[in-house]
Amino acid sequence: MNAESCADAYWVRIHEGESHLGAGFLLTRSFVLTALHVVSGASGDDVRLDLHLPDGKRVPGRLCDRIEESDLALVAVLDAHAYDLPPAPPTDRPRRGVAWLGTYRPPDTKTALSGRVTHAPITHRSDAHGEFTGLQMTVDQLVHDFAGYSGSPVHAVPADAEPAEWPVVGILMEQELSRADGSRDTNVVFAASVQHAAERFPCFDIAHLREVAAGKPMLVPGPRPPAEPRPDPPVDIDGYLKKVRQLLEDGLITPEEAARSRERASRALDAQWLGGVSDD
């Protein structure tokens, strides 16, 4: 197995039907970690997603948890036990000065990315996608626009480590924009620390995993419940009737129009206090 193929086993292309959404990677055999903005193009929170693996295998998934303030999302692999998926990749905290490698390539793109970690750990605040703890990196390839690489894994390449030991240290999130004209014409990108990202999701909490090891059932996140409908604001019946009376006295509406308005007010009062039940 060559060096890149060791790091090539974990990335995932996320699709909804024929629509390609972006990248993620297998954090475990059962969960794919990605950036929330990658899956924001899906038609809903509970839709089925198709996860395309490097070996050509396709497995079903579903968005199961999100952290909006950090732009992170977790996709559950449905019936994960039925597929021969790779084990969890080695992970590590990000370190400054280490070379990095990303073997993921967006569809119809030949370029894989690599470079060097210049700052770690950092707290990065995105104008559009929230705040996360992670790393700042340079990219050797002159791609200019790194759209399509978000969500893909960032492997550290320590000089003294074998390829099979290259840990995943981050999840690629976004590109620094040019300060001159705001274009995507820089070779600086930001990644969220994979350990920080995993710690944000309750199902990976260390205390919880210890309980699972002791025999308790594992906490599996599910689809978020639909938001409670907001109640309609109360109707100001008295104010409405005063307005009708004033319009009638000023000659701006006819008595017939005033009567119809009072009838509508009565029905609105029924709906507010009696749930729409009336004697009509």
Tab-separated table of C-alpha atoms in Angstrom:
chain	number	residue	atom	x	y	z
A	1	MET	CA	0.000	0.000	0.000
A	2	ASN	CA	1.493	3.370	-0.985
A	3	ALA	CA	1.698	6.370	1.307
A	4	GLU	CA	-1.373	8.180	0.009
A	5	SER	CA	-3.616	5.106	-0.001
A	6	CYS	CA	-3.086	4.741	3.753
A	7	ALA	CA	-4.610	8.188	4.215
A	8	ASP	CA	-7.118	7.645	1.435
A	9	ALA	CA	-9.379	5.198	3.247
A	10	TYR	CA	-11.398	7.625	5.338
A	11	TRP	CA	-12.724	10.422	3.146
A	12	VAL	CA	-16.324	10.352	1.988
A	13	ARG	CA	-18.190	12.146	-0.778
A	14	ILE	CA	-21.642	13.140	0.446
A	15	HIS	CA	-24.516	13.085	-2.037
A	16	GLU	CA	-28.256	13.530	-1.924
A	17	GLY	CA	-29.437	11.517	-4.886
A	18	GLU	CA	-27.498	12.766	-7.890
A	19	SER	CA	-26.550	16.028	-6.168
A	20	HIS	CA	-23.012	16.179	-4.779
A	21	LEU	CA	-22.947	18.153	-1.506
A	22	GLY	CA	-19.305	17.918	-0.459
A	23	ALA	CA	-16.841	15.955	1.634
A	24	GLY	CA	-16.612	14.372	5.051
A	25	PHE	CA	-14.681	11.515	6.602
A	26	LEU	CA	-15.294	8.439	8.702
A	27	LEU	CA	-14.602	9.428	12.284
A	28	THR	CA	-15.705	5.903	13.267
A	29	ARG	CA	-17.329	3.061	11.336
A	30	SER	CA	-20.708	4.532	12.293
A	31	PHE	CA	-20.281	8.298	11.927
A	32	VAL	CA	-19.069	10.725	9.274
A	33	LEU	CA	-17.824	14.113	10.436
A	34	THR	CA	-18.262	17.082	8.107
A	35	ALA	CA	-18.746	20.834	8.064
A	36	LEU	CA	-22.330	21.912	8.559
A	37	HIS	CA	-22.200	24.232	5.554
A	38	VAL	CA	-21.360	21.188	3.403
A	39	VAL	CA	-24.710	19.518	4.111
A	40	SER	CA	-26.715	22.740	4.272
A	41	GLY	CA	-27.545	22.184	0.609
A	42	ALA	CA	-29.575	19.065	1.443
A	43	SER	CA	-33.324	19.341	0.973
A	44	GLY	CA	-33.996	18.686	4.674
A	45	ASP	CA	-32.482	17.545	7.963
A	46	ASP	CA	-33.944	14.041	7.775
A	47	VAL	CA	-33.269	13.174	4.130
A	48	ARG	CA	-31.283	10.100	3.158
A	49	LEU	CA	-27.718	10.859	2.135
A	50	ASP	CA	-25.519	8.645	-0.022
A	51	LEU	CA	-21.944	8.274	1.189
A	52	HIS	CA	-19.440	7.422	-1.553
A	53	LEU	CA	-16.207	5.844	-0.255
A	54	PRO	CA	-12.788	5.813	-1.952
A	55	ASP	CA	-13.086	2.100	-2.830
A	56	GLY	CA	-16.319	2.717	-4.761
A	57	LYS	CA	-18.613	1.464	-2.005
A	58	ARG	CA	-21.798	3.462	-1.395
A	59	VAL	CA	-23.555	3.370	1.959
A	60	PRO	CA	-26.646	5.196	3.230
A	61	GLY	CA	-26.459	7.936	5.834
A	62	ARG	CA	-28.570	10.523	7.582
A	63	LEU	CA	-27.738	13.828	9.257
A	64	CYS	CA	-28.054	13.086	12.963
A	65	ASP	CA	-26.510	16.017	14.845
A	66	ARG	CA	-25.242	19.530	14.233
A	67	ILE	CA	-23.411	22.279	16.086
A	68	GLU	CA	-24.415	25.446	14.323
A	69	GLU	CA	-22.172	27.797	16.287
A	70	SER	CA	-19.089	25.798	15.215
A	71	ASP	CA	-20.223	24.800	11.694
A	72	LEU	CA	-19.943	21.080	12.444
A	73	ALA	CA	-22.239	18.210	11.510
A	74	LEU	CA	-22.407	14.480	12.155
A	75	VAL	CA	-23.852	11.984	9.662
A	76	ALA	CA	-24.832	8.535	10.925
A	77	VAL	CA	-24.038	5.576	8.662
A	78	LEU	CA	-27.291	3.607	8.492
A	79	ASP	CA	-26.876	-0.112	9.254
A	80	ALA	CA	-23.142	0.446	9.572
A	81	HIS	CA	-22.631	-3.112	10.830
A	82	ALA	CA	-23.722	-4.429	7.414
A	83	TYR	CA	-20.738	-2.912	5.608
A	84	ASP	CA	-17.034	-3.637	5.703
A	85	LEU	CA	-15.957	-0.121	6.630
A	86	PRO	CA	-12.445	0.876	7.750
A	87	PRO	CA	-11.822	1.268	11.476
A	88	ALA	CA	-11.541	4.669	13.086
A	89	PRO	CA	-8.486	6.557	11.836
A	90	PRO	CA	-5.703	7.535	14.229
A	91	THR	CA	-6.183	11.088	15.458
A	92	ASP	CA	-3.973	13.628	17.149
A	93	ARG	CA	-3.991	17.245	18.229
A	94	PRO	CA	-2.683	19.774	15.693
A	95	ARG	CA	0.935	20.893	15.995
A	96	ARG	CA	2.640	23.866	14.440
A	97	GLY	CA	5.302	23.280	11.787
A	98	VAL	CA	4.167	19.786	10.753
A	99	ALA	CA	3.569	18.889	7.100
A	100	TRP	CA	-0.007	17.949	6.226
A	101	LEU	CA	-1.696	15.997	3.451
A	102	GLY	CA	-5.250	15.816	2.132
A	103	THR	CA	-5.905	13.051	-0.370
A	104	TYR	CA	-9.537	13.995	-1.033
A	105	ARG	CA	-10.351	15.397	-4.467
A	106	PRO	CA	-13.717	16.913	-5.406
A	107	PRO	CA	-15.439	15.261	-8.394
A	108	ASP	CA	-13.770	16.092	-11.731
A	109	THR	CA	-10.739	17.469	-9.855
A	110	LYS	CA	-7.283	15.898	-10.074
A	111	THR	CA	-5.469	17.948	-7.431
A	112	ALA	CA	-4.901	16.650	-3.912
A	113	LEU	CA	-3.732	19.188	-1.348
A	114	SER	CA	-0.695	19.342	0.889
A	115	GLY	CA	1.264	21.969	2.771
A	116	ARG	CA	2.390	22.946	6.234
A	117	VAL	CA	0.651	23.814	9.497
A	118	THR	CA	1.708	27.367	10.349
A	119	HIS	CA	-0.351	28.089	13.478
A	120	ALA	CA	-1.897	25.648	15.965
A	121	PRO	CA	-3.957	25.582	17.983
A	122	ILE	CA	-5.960	28.663	17.077
A	123	THR	CA	-9.487	29.907	17.609
A	124	HIS	CA	-10.898	30.835	14.231
A	125	ARG	CA	-14.033	32.904	13.828
A	126	SER	CA	-15.621	32.718	10.402
A	127	ASP	CA	-17.778	35.567	9.165
A	128	ALA	CA	-20.289	33.088	7.776
A	129	HIS	CA	-19.818	29.753	9.556
A	130	GLY	CA	-19.169	30.230	13.267
A	131	GLU	CA	-16.177	29.649	15.527
A	132	PHE	CA	-13.995	26.604	16.071
A	133	THR	CA	-10.665	25.567	17.578
A	134	GLY	CA	-8.245	24.375	14.955
A	135	LEU	CA	-5.265	25.158	12.799
A	136	GLN	CA	-4.116	27.534	10.092
A	137	MET	CA	-2.269	26.005	7.143
A	138	THR	CA	-0.609	26.934	3.888
A	139	VAL	CA	-1.266	24.990	0.680
A	140	ASP	CA	1.519	24.175	-1.768
A	141	GLN	CA	-0.757	23.732	-4.790
A	142	LEU	CA	-1.731	26.897	-6.698
A	143	VAL	CA	-5.430	26.069	-6.867
A	144	HIS	CA	-6.559	29.577	-5.857
A	145	ASP	CA	-10.141	28.504	-5.056
A	146	PHE	CA	-10.506	25.604	-2.626
A	147	ALA	CA	-14.303	25.395	-2.817
A	148	GLY	CA	-15.301	21.725	-2.790
A	149	TYR	CA	-12.596	20.588	-0.377
A	150	SER	CA	-14.514	21.618	2.779
A	151	GLY	CA	-15.236	18.748	5.133
A	152	SER	CA	-12.302	16.619	3.971
A	153	PRO	CA	-9.757	15.175	6.427
A	154	VAL	CA	-6.392	16.780	7.135
A	155	HIS	CA	-3.624	14.261	7.895
A	156	ALA	CA	-0.486	15.267	9.745
A	157	VAL	CA	2.676	13.845	8.174
A	158	PRO	CA	5.299	13.676	10.944
A	159	ALA	CA	8.784	13.035	9.617
A	160	ASP	CA	9.300	9.995	11.851
A	161	ALA	CA	5.904	8.300	11.279
A	162	GLU	CA	4.959	5.529	8.885
A	163	PRO	CA	2.112	6.327	6.443
A	164	ALA	CA	-0.274	4.024	8.304
A	165	GLU	CA	0.367	6.129	11.415
A	166	TRP	CA	-0.399	9.515	9.849
A	167	PRO	CA	-3.134	10.852	12.142
A	168	VAL	CA	-6.151	12.902	11.146
A	169	VAL	CA	-5.675	16.223	12.930
A	170	GLY	CA	-8.319	18.399	11.298
A	171	ILE	CA	-11.325	18.842	9.086
A	172	LEU	CA	-10.859	21.369	6.294
A	173	MET	CA	-13.316	24.239	6.765
A	174	GLU	CA	-12.586	27.335	4.710
A	175	GLN	CA	-10.099	29.474	2.821
A	176	GLU	CA	-8.681	32.827	3.805
A	177	LEU	CA	-9.840	35.549	1.438
A	178	SER	CA	-7.527	38.091	-0.130
A	179	ARG	CA	-7.275	41.274	1.935
A	180	ALA	CA	-6.691	43.209	-1.278
A	181	ASP	CA	-9.895	42.413	-3.157
A	182	GLY	CA	-11.807	39.766	-1.174
A	183	SER	CA	-11.176	37.114	-3.825
A	184	ARG	CA	-10.320	33.464	-3.118
A	185	ASP	CA	-6.768	33.996	-4.271
A	186	THR	CA	-4.730	32.947	-1.243
A	187	ASN	CA	-3.041	29.691	-0.265
A	188	VAL	CA	-4.129	29.910	3.385
A	189	VAL	CA	-6.831	27.594	4.706
A	190	PHE	CA	-8.318	26.830	8.121
A	191	ALA	CA	-9.287	23.485	9.624
A	192	ALA	CA	-11.160	22.542	12.769
A	193	SER	CA	-9.268	20.285	15.154
A	194	VAL	CA	-10.752	16.802	14.809
A	195	GLN	CA	-10.416	16.165	18.546
A	196	HIS	CA	-12.148	19.453	19.331
A	197	ALA	CA	-14.891	18.585	16.847
A	198	ALA	CA	-15.457	15.123	18.314
A	199	GLU	CA	-15.614	16.513	21.838
A	200	ARG	CA	-18.450	18.821	20.840
A	201	PHE	CA	-20.793	15.893	20.163
A	202	PRO	CA	-22.284	14.193	23.276
A	203	CYS	CA	-22.016	10.677	21.815
A	204	PHE	CA	-18.205	10.979	21.882
A	205	ASP	CA	-17.980	12.355	25.417
A	206	ILE	CA	-15.297	10.442	27.354
A	207	ALA	CA	-17.488	9.921	30.422
A	208	HIS	CA	-20.265	8.577	28.222
A	209	LEU	CA	-17.890	6.197	26.403
A	210	ARG	CA	-16.700	4.871	29.768
A	211	GLU	CA	-20.307	4.111	30.664
A	212	VAL	CA	-20.738	2.316	27.335
A	213	ALA	CA	-17.636	0.239	28.077
A	214	ALA	CA	-19.227	-0.648	31.415
A	215	GLY	CA	-22.314	-1.990	29.673
A	216	LYS	CA	-24.678	0.968	29.338
A	217	PRO	CA	-26.307	1.588	25.937
A	218	MET	CA	-24.563	4.072	23.684
A	219	LEU	CA	-26.165	7.433	23.163
A	220	VAL	CA	-27.030	7.650	19.453
A	221	PRO	CA	-28.134	11.067	18.237
A	222	GLY	CA	-31.270	11.225	16.165
A	223	PRO	CA	-32.977	13.751	13.909
A	224	ARG	CA	-33.726	17.027	15.616
A	225	PRO	CA	-37.390	17.367	16.570
A	226	PRO	CA	-39.353	19.899	14.566
A	227	ALA	CA	-39.516	23.347	16.075
A	228	GLU	CA	-42.607	24.135	18.100
A	229	PRO	CA	-44.959	26.375	16.130
A	230	ARG	CA	-45.028	29.914	17.402
A	231	PRO	CA	-48.427	30.971	18.704
A	232	ASP	CA	-50.139	33.786	16.883
A	233	PRO	CA	-50.074	37.081	18.783
A	234	PRO	CA	-53.326	37.890	20.591
A	235	VAL	CA	-55.841	39.909	18.603
A	236	ASP	CA	-56.543	43.423	19.926
A	237	ILE	CA	-60.341	43.241	19.568
A	238	ASP	CA	-61.074	46.409	21.589
A	239	GLY	CA	-58.631	48.442	19.537
A	240	TYR	CA	-60.095	47.115	16.312
A	241	LEU	CA	-63.690	47.942	17.303
A	242	LYS	CA	-62.682	51.474	18.359
A	243	LYS	CA	-61.076	51.969	14.963
A	244	VAL	CA	-64.233	50.732	13.205
A	245	ARG	CA	-66.391	53.112	15.271
A	246	GLN	CA	-64.092	56.044	14.502
A	247	LEU	CA	-64.163	55.291	10.755
A	248	LEU	CA	-67.967	55.087	10.844
A	249	GLU	CA	-68.273	58.401	12.725
A	250	ASP	CA	-65.927	60.058	10.241
A	251	GLY	CA	-68.040	58.817	7.354
A	252	LEU	CA	-65.213	56.762	5.873
A	253	ILE	CA	-67.164	53.483	5.937
A	254	THR	CA	-70.856	52.661	5.640
A	255	PRO	CA	-72.968	51.134	8.438
A	256	GLU	CA	-73.059	47.891	6.436
A	257	GLU	CA	-69.255	47.815	6.253
A	258	ALA	CA	-69.033	48.529	9.976
A	259	ALA	CA	-71.417	45.634	10.686
A	260	ARG	CA	-69.311	43.247	8.618
A	261	SER	CA	-66.177	44.424	10.450
A	262	ARG	CA	-67.802	43.804	13.839
A	263	GLU	CA	-68.768	40.305	12.647
A	264	ARG	CA	-65.150	39.571	11.661
A	265	ALA	CA	-64.035	40.826	15.080
A	266	SER	CA	-66.479	38.458	16.770
A	267	ARG	CA	-65.124	35.506	14.807
A	268	ALA	CA	-61.567	36.468	15.669
A	269	LEU	CA	-62.532	36.606	19.349
A	270	ASP	CA	-64.029	33.111	19.064
A	271	ALA	CA	-60.813	31.811	17.503
A	272	GLN	CA	-58.696	33.422	20.205
A	273	TRP	CA	-60.665	32.238	23.234
A	274	LEU	CA	-62.637	29.226	22.024
A	275	GLY	CA	-60.306	27.683	19.474
A	276	GLY	CA	-62.466	28.729	16.543
A	277	VAL	CA	-65.744	27.319	17.955
A	278	SER	CA	-68.759	29.592	17.481
A	279	ASP	CA	-72.526	29.362	17.361
A	280	ASP	CA	-72.657	29.920	13.566
